[in-house]
PDB file of C-alpha atoms in Angstrom:
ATOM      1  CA  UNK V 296     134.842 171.654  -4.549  1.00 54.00           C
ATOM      2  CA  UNK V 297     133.840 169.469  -7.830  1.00 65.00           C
ATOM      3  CA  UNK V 298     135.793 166.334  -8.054  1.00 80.00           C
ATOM      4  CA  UNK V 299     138.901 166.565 -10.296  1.00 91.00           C
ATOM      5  CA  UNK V 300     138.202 163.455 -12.673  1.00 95.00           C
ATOM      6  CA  UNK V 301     140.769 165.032 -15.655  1.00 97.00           C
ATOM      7  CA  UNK V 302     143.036 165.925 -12.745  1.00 96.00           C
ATOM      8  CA  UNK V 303     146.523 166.294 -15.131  1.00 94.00           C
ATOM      9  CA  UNK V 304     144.951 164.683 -18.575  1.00 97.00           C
ATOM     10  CA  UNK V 305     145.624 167.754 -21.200  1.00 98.00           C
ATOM     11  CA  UNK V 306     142.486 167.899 -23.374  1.00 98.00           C
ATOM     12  CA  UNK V 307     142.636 169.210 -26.943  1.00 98.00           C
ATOM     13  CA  UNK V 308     139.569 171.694 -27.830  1.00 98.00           C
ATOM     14  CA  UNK V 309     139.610 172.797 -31.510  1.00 98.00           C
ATOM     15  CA  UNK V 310     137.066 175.147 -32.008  1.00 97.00           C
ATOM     16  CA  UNK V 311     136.712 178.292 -34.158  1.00 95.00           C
ATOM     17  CA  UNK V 312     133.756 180.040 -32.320  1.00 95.00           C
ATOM     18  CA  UNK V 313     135.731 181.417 -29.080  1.00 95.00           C
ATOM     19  CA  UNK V 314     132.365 181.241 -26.872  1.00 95.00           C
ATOM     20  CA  UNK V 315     132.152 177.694 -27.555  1.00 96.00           C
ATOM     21  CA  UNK V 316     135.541 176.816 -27.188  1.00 96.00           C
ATOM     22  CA  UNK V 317     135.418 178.702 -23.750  1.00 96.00           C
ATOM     23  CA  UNK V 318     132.623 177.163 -21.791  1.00 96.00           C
ATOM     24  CA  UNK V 319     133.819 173.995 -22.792  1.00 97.00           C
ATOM     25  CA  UNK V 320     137.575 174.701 -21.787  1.00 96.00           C
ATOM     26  CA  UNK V 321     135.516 175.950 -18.394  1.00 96.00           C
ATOM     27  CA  UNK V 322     133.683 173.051 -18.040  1.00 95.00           C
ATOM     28  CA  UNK V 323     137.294 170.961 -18.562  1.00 97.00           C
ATOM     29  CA  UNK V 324     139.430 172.811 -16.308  1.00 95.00           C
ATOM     30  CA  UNK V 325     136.447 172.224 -13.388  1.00 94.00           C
ATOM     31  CA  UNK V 326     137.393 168.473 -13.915  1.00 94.00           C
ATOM     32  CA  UNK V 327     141.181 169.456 -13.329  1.00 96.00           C
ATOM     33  CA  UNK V 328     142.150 169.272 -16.564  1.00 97.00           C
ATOM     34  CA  UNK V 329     144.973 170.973 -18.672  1.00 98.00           C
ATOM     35  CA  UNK V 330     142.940 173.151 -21.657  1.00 98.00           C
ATOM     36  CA  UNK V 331     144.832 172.616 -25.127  1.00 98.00           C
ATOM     37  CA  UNK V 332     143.017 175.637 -26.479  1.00 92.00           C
ATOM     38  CA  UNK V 333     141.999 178.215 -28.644  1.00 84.00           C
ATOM     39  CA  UNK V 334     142.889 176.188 -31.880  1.00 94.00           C
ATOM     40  CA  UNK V 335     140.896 177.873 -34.234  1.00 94.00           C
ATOM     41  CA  UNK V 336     142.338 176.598 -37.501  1.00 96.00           C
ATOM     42  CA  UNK V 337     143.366 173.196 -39.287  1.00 98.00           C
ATOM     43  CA  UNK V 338     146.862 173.866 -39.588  1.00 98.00           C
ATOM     44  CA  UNK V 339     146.874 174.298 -35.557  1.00 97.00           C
ATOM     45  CA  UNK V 340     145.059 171.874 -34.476  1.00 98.00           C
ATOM     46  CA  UNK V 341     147.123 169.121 -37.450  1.00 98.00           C
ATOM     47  CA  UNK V 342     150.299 171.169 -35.745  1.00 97.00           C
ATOM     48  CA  UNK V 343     149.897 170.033 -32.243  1.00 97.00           C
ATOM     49  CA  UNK V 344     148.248 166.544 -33.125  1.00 97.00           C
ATOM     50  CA  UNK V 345     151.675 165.837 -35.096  1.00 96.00           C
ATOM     51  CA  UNK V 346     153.956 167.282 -31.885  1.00 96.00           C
ATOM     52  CA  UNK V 347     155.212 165.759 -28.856  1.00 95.00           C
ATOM     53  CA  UNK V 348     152.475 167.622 -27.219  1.00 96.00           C
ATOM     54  CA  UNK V 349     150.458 164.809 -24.907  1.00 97.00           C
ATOM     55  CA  UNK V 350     146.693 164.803 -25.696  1.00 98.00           C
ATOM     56  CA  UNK V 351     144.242 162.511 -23.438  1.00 97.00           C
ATOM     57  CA  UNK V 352     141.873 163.741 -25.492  1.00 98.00           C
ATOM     58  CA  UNK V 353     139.927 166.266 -27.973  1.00 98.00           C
ATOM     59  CA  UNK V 354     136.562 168.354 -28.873  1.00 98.00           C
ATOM     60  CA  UNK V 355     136.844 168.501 -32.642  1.00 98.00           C
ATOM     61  CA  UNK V 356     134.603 170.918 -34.431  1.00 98.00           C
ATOM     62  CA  UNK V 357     133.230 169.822 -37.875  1.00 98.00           C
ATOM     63  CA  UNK V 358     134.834 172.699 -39.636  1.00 96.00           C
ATOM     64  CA  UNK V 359     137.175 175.200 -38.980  1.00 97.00           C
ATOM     65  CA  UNK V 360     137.617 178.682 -40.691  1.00 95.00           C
ATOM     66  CA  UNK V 361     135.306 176.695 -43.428  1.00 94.00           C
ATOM     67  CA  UNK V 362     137.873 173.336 -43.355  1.00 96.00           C
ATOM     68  CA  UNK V 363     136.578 170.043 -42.436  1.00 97.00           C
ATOM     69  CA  UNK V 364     138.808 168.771 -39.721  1.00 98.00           C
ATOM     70  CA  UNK V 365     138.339 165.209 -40.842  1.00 98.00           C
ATOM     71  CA  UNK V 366     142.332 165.152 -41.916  1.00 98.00           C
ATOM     72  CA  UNK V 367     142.651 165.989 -37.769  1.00 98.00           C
ATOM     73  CA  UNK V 368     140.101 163.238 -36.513  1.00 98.00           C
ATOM     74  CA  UNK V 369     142.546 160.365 -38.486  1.00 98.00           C
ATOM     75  CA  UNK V 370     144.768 161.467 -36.869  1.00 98.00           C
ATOM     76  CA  UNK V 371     143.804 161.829 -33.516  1.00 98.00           C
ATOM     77  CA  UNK V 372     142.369 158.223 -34.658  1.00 97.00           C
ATOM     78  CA  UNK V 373     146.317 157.207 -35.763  1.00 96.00           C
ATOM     79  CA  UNK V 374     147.364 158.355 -32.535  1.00 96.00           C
ATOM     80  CA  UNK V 375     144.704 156.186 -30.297  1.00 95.00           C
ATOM     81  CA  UNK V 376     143.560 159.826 -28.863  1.00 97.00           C
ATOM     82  CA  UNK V 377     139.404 159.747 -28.235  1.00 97.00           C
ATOM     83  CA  UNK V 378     137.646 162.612 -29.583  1.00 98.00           C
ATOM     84  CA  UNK V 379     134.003 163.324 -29.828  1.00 98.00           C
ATOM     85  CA  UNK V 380     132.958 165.959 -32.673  1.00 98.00           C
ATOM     86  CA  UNK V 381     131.405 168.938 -32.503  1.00 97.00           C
ATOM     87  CA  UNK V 382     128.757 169.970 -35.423  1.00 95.00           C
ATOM     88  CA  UNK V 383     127.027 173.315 -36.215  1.00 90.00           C
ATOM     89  CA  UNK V 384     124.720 174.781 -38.659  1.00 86.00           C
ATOM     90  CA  UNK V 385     125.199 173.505 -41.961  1.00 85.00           C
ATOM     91  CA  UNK V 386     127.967 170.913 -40.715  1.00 90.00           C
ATOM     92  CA  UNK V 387     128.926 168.175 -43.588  1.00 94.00           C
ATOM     93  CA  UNK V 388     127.938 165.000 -43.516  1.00 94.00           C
ATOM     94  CA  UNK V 389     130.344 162.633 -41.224  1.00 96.00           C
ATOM     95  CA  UNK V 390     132.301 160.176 -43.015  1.00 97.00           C
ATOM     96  CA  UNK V 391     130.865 156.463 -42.273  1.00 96.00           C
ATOM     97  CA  UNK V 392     134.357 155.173 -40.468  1.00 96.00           C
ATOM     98  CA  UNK V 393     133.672 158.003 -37.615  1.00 97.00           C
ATOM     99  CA  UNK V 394     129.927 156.513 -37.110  1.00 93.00           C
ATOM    100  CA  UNK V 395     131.388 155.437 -33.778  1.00 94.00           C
ATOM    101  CA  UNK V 396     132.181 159.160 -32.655  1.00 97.00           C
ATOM    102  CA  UNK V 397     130.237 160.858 -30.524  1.00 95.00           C
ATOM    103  CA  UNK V 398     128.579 163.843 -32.046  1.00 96.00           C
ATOM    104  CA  UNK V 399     127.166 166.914 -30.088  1.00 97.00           C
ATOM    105  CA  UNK V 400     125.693 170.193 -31.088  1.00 95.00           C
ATOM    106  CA  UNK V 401     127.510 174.025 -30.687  1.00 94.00           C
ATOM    107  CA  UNK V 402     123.695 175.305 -29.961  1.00 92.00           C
ATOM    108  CA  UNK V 403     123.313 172.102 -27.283  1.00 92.00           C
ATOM    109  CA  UNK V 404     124.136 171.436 -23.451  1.00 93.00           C
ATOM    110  CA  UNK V 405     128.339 171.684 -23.347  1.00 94.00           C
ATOM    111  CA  UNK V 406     128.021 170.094 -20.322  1.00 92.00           C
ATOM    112  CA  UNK V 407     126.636 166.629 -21.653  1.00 93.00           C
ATOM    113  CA  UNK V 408     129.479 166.923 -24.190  1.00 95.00           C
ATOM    114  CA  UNK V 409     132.110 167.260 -21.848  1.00 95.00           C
ATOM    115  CA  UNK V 410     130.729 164.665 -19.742  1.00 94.00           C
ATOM    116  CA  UNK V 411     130.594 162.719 -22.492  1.00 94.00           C
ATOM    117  CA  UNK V 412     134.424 162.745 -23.172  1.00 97.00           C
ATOM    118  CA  UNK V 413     135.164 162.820 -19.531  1.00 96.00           C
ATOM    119  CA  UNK V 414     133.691 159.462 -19.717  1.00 95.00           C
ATOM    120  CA  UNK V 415     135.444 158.137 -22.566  1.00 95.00           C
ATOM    121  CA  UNK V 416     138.880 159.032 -20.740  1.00 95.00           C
ATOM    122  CA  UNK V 417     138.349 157.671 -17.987  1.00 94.00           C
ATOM    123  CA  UNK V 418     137.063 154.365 -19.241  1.00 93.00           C
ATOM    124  CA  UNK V 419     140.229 154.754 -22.226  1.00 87.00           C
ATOM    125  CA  UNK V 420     142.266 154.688 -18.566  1.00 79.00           C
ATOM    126  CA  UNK V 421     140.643 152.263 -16.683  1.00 71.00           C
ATOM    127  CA  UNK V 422     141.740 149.679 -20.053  1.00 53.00           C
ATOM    128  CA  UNK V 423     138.308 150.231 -21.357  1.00 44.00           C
ATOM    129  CA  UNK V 424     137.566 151.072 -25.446  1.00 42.00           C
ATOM    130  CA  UNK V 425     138.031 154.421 -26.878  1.00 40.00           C
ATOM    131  CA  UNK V 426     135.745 156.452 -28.866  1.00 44.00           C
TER     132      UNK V 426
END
């Protein structure tokens, strides 16, 4: 059995392209965590960001339905949540305040981006820096 690093930690996955937003909610549950997903659509994803709804943290796709999420990610910035963002084909150009964020590719190894995050949370836990 894999060790269950997210063990309770509810991680948000905002994703439009259901594959995607699949193996990565796969590859999150493995670690024990508690999949926030599909959130396919700004107004969703803005929805639960704004609720009571405890987030660890979040996958945040570039766009979604054709929206740049970037409203989302100051958010999720507001609320001291890490994310890393996700980019496809023809993704827009990353504002220079996110230059911290971690960026992975749709077409690339899911794996190394939830490893990535996995990371992030539990350094974020351990009272290390976020992002």
């Amino acid at each position: 059995m894999r060790e269950q690093k997210l063990l309770g930690r509810y991680i948000l996955i905002a994703e439009d392209n259901n594959s995607v937003a699949v193996s990565l909610g796969e590859a999150f549950g493995a670690q024990g965590a508690k999949v926030l997903y599909p959130f396919a659509t700004i107004e969703d994803v803005l929805d639960l960001i704004m609720s009571s709804q405890p987030i660890d943290a979040a996958v945040l796709s570039l766009t979604l339905q054709g929206e740049e999420t970037f409203v989302a990610a100051e958010n999720l910035v507001r609320r001291h949540i890490p994310f890393v963002f996700l980019k496809g084909h023809n993704a827009p150009e990353i504002p220079g305040h996110f230059e911290g964020v971690g960026r992975f590719d749709k077409s690339g190894n899911l794996a190394d981006t939830a490893h990535h995050l996995t990371r992030i949370v539990l350094a974020t836990s351990q009272g290390g820096a976020r992002g």
